[in-house]
Short mmCIF file of C-alpha atoms and ligand atoms in Angstrom, two decimals:
data_model
loop_
_atom_site.label_atom_id
_atom_site.label_comp_id
_atom_site.label_asym_id
_atom_site.label_seq_id
_atom_site.Cartn_x
_atom_site.Cartn_y
_atom_site.Cartn_z
CA MET A 350 273.81 17.58 214.51
CA THR A 351 273.04 15.53 217.63
CA LYS A 352 270.04 16.73 219.61
CA HIS A 353 270.73 16.90 223.36
CA ASN A 354 268.51 16.96 226.45
CA ILE A 355 269.66 19.95 228.46
CA ALA A 356 268.74 21.56 231.80
CA VAL A 357 269.43 25.29 232.20
CA LEU A 358 269.61 26.36 235.87
CA GLY A 359 268.81 30.03 236.49
CA SER A 360 266.82 30.22 233.25
CA ASN A 361 265.16 33.56 234.13
CA GLY A 362 268.45 35.41 234.50
CA MET A 363 270.12 37.61 231.89
CA LEU A 364 272.31 34.83 230.47
CA GLY A 365 269.90 31.95 231.18
CA PHE A 366 267.23 33.68 229.08
CA ASP A 367 269.51 33.85 226.00
CA VAL A 368 270.92 30.36 226.57
CA ILE A 369 267.43 28.84 226.51
CA ARG A 370 266.49 30.75 223.34
CA THR A 371 269.73 29.84 221.54
CA LEU A 372 269.65 26.14 222.44
CA GLN A 373 266.03 25.92 221.31
CA LYS A 374 266.95 27.55 217.99
CA CYS A 375 269.60 24.83 217.61
CA ARG A 376 266.78 22.31 218.13
CA HIS A 377 267.99 20.87 221.45
CA ASN A 378 265.43 19.76 224.05
CA VAL A 379 265.77 22.32 226.82
CA ILE A 380 264.20 22.55 230.28
CA GLY A 381 264.63 25.75 232.29
CA PHE A 382 264.80 25.79 236.09
CA SER A 383 264.25 29.04 237.96
CA ARG A 384 263.05 30.49 241.22
CA PRO A 385 260.69 30.20 243.02
CA MET A 386 260.10 26.56 241.93
CA PHE A 387 263.83 25.77 241.76
CA ASP A 388 266.39 26.68 244.43
CA ILE A 389 269.96 25.68 243.62
CA THR A 390 270.76 25.38 247.35
CA ASN A 391 268.10 22.64 247.71
CA HIS A 392 269.60 19.16 247.23
CA ASP A 393 266.30 17.57 246.07
CA HIS A 394 265.78 20.33 243.49
CA LEU A 395 269.27 19.67 242.13
CA ILE A 396 268.64 15.93 241.84
CA ASP A 397 265.35 16.60 240.00
CA ALA A 398 267.02 19.03 237.59
CA VAL A 399 269.99 16.80 236.77
CA SER A 400 268.36 13.36 236.65
CA ASN A 401 266.53 13.42 233.31
CA VAL A 402 269.03 15.25 231.07
CA GLU A 403 272.52 14.61 229.69
CA ILE A 404 273.82 18.15 229.99
CA ILE A 405 273.41 20.84 232.67
CA ILE A 406 274.20 24.53 232.19
CA ASN A 407 274.46 26.46 235.44
CA CYS A 408 273.52 30.11 234.92
CA ALA A 409 272.11 30.46 238.46
CA ALA A 410 274.16 32.70 240.72
CA TYR A 411 273.96 35.38 243.38
CA THR A 412 275.16 38.25 241.15
CA ASN A 413 274.61 41.33 243.32
CA VAL A 414 278.29 42.28 243.57
CA ASP A 415 277.78 45.12 246.06
CA GLY A 416 275.01 43.29 247.96
CA ALA A 417 277.34 40.31 248.49
CA GLU A 418 279.57 42.45 250.74
CA SER A 419 276.83 42.33 253.40
CA ASN A 420 275.31 38.96 252.34
CA GLN A 421 278.31 36.69 252.37
CA LEU A 422 276.33 33.67 253.61
CA THR A 423 273.90 33.81 250.66
CA ALA A 424 276.66 34.46 248.12
CA ASP A 425 278.61 31.47 249.48
CA ALA A 426 275.55 29.20 249.63
CA VAL A 427 274.52 29.93 246.00
CA ASN A 428 277.86 30.55 244.25
CA ALA A 429 280.06 28.09 246.15
CA VAL A 430 278.42 25.35 248.25
CA ALA A 431 275.54 24.68 245.81
CA VAL A 432 277.99 24.48 242.88
CA GLY A 433 280.06 21.88 244.76
CA GLU A 434 276.90 19.86 245.47
CA LEU A 435 275.84 20.17 241.83
CA GLY A 436 279.27 18.86 240.79
CA LYS A 437 278.92 15.83 243.08
CA ILE A 438 275.50 14.97 241.63
CA VAL A 439 276.74 15.46 238.05
CA LYS A 440 279.68 13.15 238.83
CA LYS A 441 277.48 10.49 240.46
CA LEU A 442 274.98 10.48 237.58
CA ASN A 443 277.75 10.74 234.95
CA LYS A 444 276.50 13.89 233.18
CA TYR A 445 278.29 16.92 231.67
CA LEU A 446 278.13 20.40 233.24
CA ILE A 447 278.86 23.86 231.85
CA HIS A 448 279.34 26.36 234.68
CA LEU A 449 279.68 30.15 234.40
CA SER A 450 282.22 32.19 236.27
CA THR A 451 283.66 35.68 236.15
CA ASP A 452 286.61 38.05 235.66
CA PHE A 453 286.09 39.03 239.34
CA VAL A 454 288.18 35.98 240.35
CA TYR A 455 291.22 38.14 239.37
CA ASP A 456 292.56 41.16 241.27
CA GLY A 457 293.18 43.14 238.05
CA ARG A 458 296.76 43.98 239.01
CA LYS A 459 298.35 42.06 236.12
CA ASN A 460 300.35 44.16 233.71
CA GLY A 461 298.88 42.63 230.55
CA VAL A 462 295.94 40.49 229.51
CA TYR A 463 294.67 37.55 231.60
CA ILE A 464 294.97 33.92 230.52
CA GLU A 465 293.37 30.83 232.08
CA SER A 466 296.48 29.81 234.04
CA ASP A 467 296.98 33.19 235.75
CA ASP A 468 296.79 33.35 239.53
CA THR A 469 293.42 34.29 240.97
CA ASN A 470 292.97 36.71 243.86
CA PRO A 471 289.41 38.07 244.10
CA LEU A 472 288.98 41.54 245.60
CA ASN A 473 285.38 41.18 246.77
CA VAL A 474 282.99 38.72 248.45
CA TYR A 475 281.21 37.92 245.15
CA GLY A 476 284.51 37.08 243.41
CA LYS A 477 285.62 34.95 246.36
CA SER A 478 282.35 33.00 246.36
CA LYS A 479 282.59 32.40 242.58
CA LEU A 480 286.19 31.20 242.87
CA LYS A 481 285.25 28.87 245.74
CA GLY A 482 282.45 27.49 243.51
CA GLU A 483 284.97 26.77 240.73
CA THR A 484 287.27 24.96 243.18
CA LEU A 485 284.48 22.86 244.70
CA LEU A 486 283.26 21.98 241.22
CA ILE A 487 286.73 20.87 240.07
CA ASN A 488 287.17 18.87 243.31
CA SER A 489 283.90 17.02 242.66
CA GLY A 490 285.64 15.32 239.71
CA CYS A 491 282.63 15.71 237.39
CA ARG A 492 282.95 16.19 233.64
CA HIS A 493 282.73 19.95 233.25
CA CYS A 494 283.60 23.13 231.44
CA ILE A 495 284.02 26.42 233.36
CA LEU A 496 283.53 29.52 231.24
CA ARG A 497 284.66 32.83 232.77
CA LEU A 498 282.74 35.76 231.29
CA GLU A 499 283.04 39.49 231.84
CA TRP A 500 280.93 42.65 231.63
CA THR A 501 277.92 40.91 230.12
CA TYR A 502 274.79 42.64 228.86
CA GLY A 503 271.54 41.39 227.35
CA HIS A 504 267.88 42.10 226.78
CA ASN A 505 266.87 40.46 230.06
CA GLY A 506 269.50 42.22 232.12
CA THR A 507 270.43 44.63 234.88
CA GLY A 508 274.20 44.83 234.26
CA PHE A 509 276.41 47.87 233.63
CA ILE A 510 275.16 48.58 230.06
CA ASN A 511 271.52 48.21 231.06
CA LYS A 512 272.11 50.56 234.03
CA ILE A 513 273.72 53.18 231.78
CA LEU A 514 270.77 52.95 229.39
CA ASP A 515 268.29 53.42 232.26
CA ARG A 516 270.18 56.30 233.87
CA THR A 517 270.60 58.28 230.67
CA LYS A 518 266.78 58.46 230.50
CA THR A 519 266.49 60.32 233.82
CA ARG A 520 269.78 62.15 234.39
CA ASP A 521 271.53 65.00 232.59
CA SER A 522 274.97 63.88 233.72
CA LEU A 523 276.57 60.63 234.87
CA THR A 524 279.83 60.01 236.71
CA ILE A 525 281.55 56.91 235.30
CA VAL A 526 284.84 55.27 236.27
CA ASN A 527 287.53 55.62 233.62
CA ASP A 528 290.18 53.31 235.08
CA GLN A 529 288.48 49.88 234.76
CA HIS A 530 289.42 48.13 231.51
CA GLY A 531 287.60 45.18 229.96
CA SER A 532 285.33 44.02 227.13
CA PRO A 533 281.55 44.39 227.15
CA THR A 534 280.22 41.01 226.07
CA ALA A 535 276.70 40.24 224.82
CA THR A 536 274.92 37.38 226.57
CA ALA A 537 273.58 36.45 223.12
CA GLU A 538 277.22 35.83 222.04
CA ALA A 539 278.00 33.89 225.23
CA ALA A 540 274.88 31.79 224.58
CA ARG A 541 276.04 31.04 221.01
CA LEU A 542 279.36 29.91 222.43
CA ILE A 543 277.67 27.75 225.08
CA CYS A 544 275.71 26.07 222.27
CA LYS A 545 279.03 25.23 220.56
CA LEU A 546 280.50 23.94 223.83
CA VAL A 547 277.43 21.71 224.27
CA GLU A 548 277.97 20.25 220.82
CA ASN A 549 281.71 19.70 221.42
CA GLN A 550 281.42 18.79 225.13
CA ALA A 551 284.63 20.78 225.66
CA GLU A 552 286.20 20.35 229.11
CA GLY A 553 288.37 22.60 231.28
CA LEU A 554 288.60 26.33 231.95
CA TYR A 555 288.02 28.99 229.26
CA LEU A 556 287.99 32.80 229.23
CA PHE A 557 285.50 34.45 226.90
CA ALA A 558 284.86 38.09 226.02
CA ALA A 559 284.16 40.17 222.92
CA LYS A 560 287.18 41.34 220.88
CA GLY A 561 288.84 44.62 221.85
CA TYR A 562 289.02 46.52 225.12
CA ALA A 563 287.55 49.70 226.56
CA THR A 564 287.07 51.49 229.87
CA ARG A 565 283.62 51.73 231.42
CA TYR A 566 283.73 55.47 230.61
CA GLU A 567 284.48 54.76 226.92
CA ILE A 568 281.59 52.28 226.76
CA ALA A 569 279.17 54.80 228.28
CA GLN A 570 280.38 57.43 225.76
CA PHE A 571 279.88 54.91 222.93
CA ILE A 572 276.25 54.37 224.06
CA ILE A 573 275.57 58.11 224.32
CA ASP A 574 277.07 58.83 220.88
CA ASN A 575 275.33 55.87 219.31
CA LEU A 576 271.90 56.89 220.62
CA ASN A 577 272.47 60.64 220.07
CA LEU A 578 271.79 61.37 223.75
CA LYS A 579 272.50 64.69 225.44
CA THR A 580 273.78 63.18 228.73
CA THR A 581 277.15 64.55 229.88
CA LEU A 582 279.69 62.09 231.22
CA ILE A 583 282.06 62.92 234.07
CA PRO A 584 285.07 60.59 234.34
CA CYS A 585 286.24 59.50 237.80
CA ALA A 586 288.73 57.07 239.34
CA SER A 587 287.47 53.87 241.03
CA ASP A 588 288.90 55.17 244.34
CA TYR A 589 286.26 57.93 244.24
CA SER A 590 283.38 55.55 243.45
CA PRO A 591 281.08 54.92 246.45
CA ALA A 592 280.45 51.22 245.50
CA PRO A 593 280.83 48.88 248.53
CA ALA A 594 282.65 46.16 246.53
CA LYS A 595 286.09 46.74 245.04
CA ARG A 596 286.38 45.95 241.32
CA PRO A 597 289.50 44.86 239.39
CA LEU A 598 290.98 47.66 237.25
CA ASN A 599 292.18 45.23 234.61
CA SER A 600 289.66 42.68 233.32
CA LYS A 601 291.26 42.23 229.91
CA PHE A 602 291.00 38.62 228.72
CA ASN A 603 293.26 36.85 226.26
CA CYS A 604 290.81 34.46 224.55
CA ASN A 605 293.35 32.48 222.48
CA LYS A 606 292.25 29.21 224.09
CA ILE A 607 288.62 29.62 222.99
CA ASP A 608 289.77 31.08 219.62
CA SER A 609 291.77 27.92 218.95
CA LEU A 610 288.64 25.79 219.55
CA PHE A 611 286.31 28.04 217.55
CA PRO A 612 288.33 30.26 215.17
CA GLU A 613 286.65 33.43 213.83
CA PHE A 614 283.87 33.08 216.42
CA ARG A 615 284.30 36.23 218.54
CA THR A 616 282.95 39.58 217.41
CA ASP A 617 284.20 43.15 218.09
CA TRP A 618 282.67 44.68 221.25
CA ASP A 619 281.69 47.94 219.54
CA SER A 620 279.92 46.45 216.50
CA THR A 621 278.05 43.94 218.68
CA LEU A 622 277.03 46.60 221.20
CA GLY A 623 276.01 48.88 218.30
CA ASP A 624 273.71 46.12 216.96
CA PHE A 625 272.27 45.60 220.46
CA LEU A 626 271.51 49.33 220.78
CA LYS A 627 269.78 49.31 217.37
CA GLU A 628 267.56 46.44 218.57
CA MET A 629 266.72 48.41 221.74
CA LYS A 630 265.54 51.47 219.76
N1 NAP B 890 276.49 39.93 234.59
C1 NAP B 890 277.81 39.96 234.39
O1 NAP B 890 278.42 40.99 234.06
C2 NAP B 890 278.61 38.70 234.54
C3 NAP B 890 279.96 38.78 234.28
C4 NAP B 890 280.70 37.64 234.40
C5 NAP B 890 280.11 36.45 234.75
N2 NAP B 890 278.79 36.38 235.03
C6 NAP B 890 278.23 35.08 235.43
O2 NAP B 890 277.27 34.66 234.48
C7 NAP B 890 276.29 33.83 235.12
C8 NAP B 890 274.90 34.32 234.78
O3 NAP B 890 274.70 35.61 235.37
P1 NAP B 890 273.63 36.65 234.85
O4 NAP B 890 274.39 37.83 234.38
O5 NAP B 890 272.64 35.98 233.96
O6 NAP B 890 272.98 37.05 236.25
P2 NAP B 890 271.46 37.19 236.67
O7 NAP B 890 270.70 37.90 235.62
O8 NAP B 890 271.48 37.76 238.05
O9 NAP B 890 270.95 35.69 236.71
C9 NAP B 890 271.22 34.82 237.78
C10 NAP B 890 269.98 33.99 238.01
O10 NAP B 890 270.27 33.13 239.13
C11 NAP B 890 269.08 33.03 239.88
N3 NAP B 890 269.31 32.62 241.26
C12 NAP B 890 269.84 33.34 242.28
N4 NAP B 890 269.83 32.61 243.42
C13 NAP B 890 269.26 31.41 243.10
C14 NAP B 890 268.94 30.27 243.84
N5 NAP B 890 269.20 30.16 245.16
N6 NAP B 890 268.38 29.22 243.20
C15 NAP B 890 268.08 29.30 241.88
N7 NAP B 890 268.35 30.38 241.12
C16 NAP B 890 268.93 31.42 241.73
C17 NAP B 890 268.47 34.42 239.82
O11 NAP B 890 267.11 34.31 240.15
P3 NAP B 890 266.18 35.59 240.44
O12 NAP B 890 265.89 36.12 239.07
O13 NAP B 890 265.00 35.02 241.14
O14 NAP B 890 267.01 36.51 241.28
C18 NAP B 890 268.74 34.83 238.39
O15 NAP B 890 267.67 34.49 237.55
C19 NAP B 890 276.62 33.86 236.62
O16 NAP B 890 277.37 32.71 236.94
C20 NAP B 890 277.52 35.09 236.77
O17 NAP B 890 278.38 34.95 237.86
C21 NAP B 890 278.01 37.48 234.92
#
């Protein structure tokens, strides 16, 4: 296997952490870039990060979905403008970039599962900024792969699963939406896939999620059952949730495109989450 020199931007984040670990296990030479020393909105920092490697993986993002509603300028600067600038530098220096995006580029109104060519229509500021980043990146003309992920969780994280785990420790009951459908996806699995993409230098847009679908309520119930917790769950509709940002109700991905590149790669959401919970115990 060819050893590559790779820069991981946002290496202290939930995904960046697993990407670094996985690439190192595969014996690639990896350099992580993270705040405060590295700011993706700083042109000189981008040049420094890109110059001495062949491959760049951009895991840096403004990911506070609700916070973005009142911080549009920051979300745009990090998730859109900086990604366009990164694309221009990658193009100029003739490198290869893997960029991460999200199911929040869709409005969730499709009757069926999403594929790569479906129309986008983000419902919130975060989703709009991520979609703008994708567009600016494509317009830069650099060699790239965009991987849209959904509902990720990992050991270094603060996502939905991690929040449920925290809240079950301090609360007797939790109210959870039961009308948002998707697939909880381990960042460790996304990192394994990114390692394969690095080795294949695949280009274009791909959707990736664990196999199978569930509502957020079903996932929370799975965690409670799996850990034998006493917490009671109360289902509610998204309309009754006080979150500032609207979320898509349907985030179901059809991953045939990635399956055709890497057959038998994806794992079932429940067995992978079950393994993750065992590791947390
Ligand atoms: N989490 C999900 O459910 C989910 C779902 C779909 C797609 N994604 C995508 O997956 C990618 C990775 O997200 P994640 O879940 O790993 O999120 P995360 O844990 O929030 O990691 C993002 C990282 O970006 C860094 N960052 C923010 N602003 C920066 C800046 N100006 N310069 C440099 N670094 C900056 C953050 O630094 P600090 O630690 O200093 O804040 C953080 O370490 C993102 O593109 C996200 O949109 C995530």
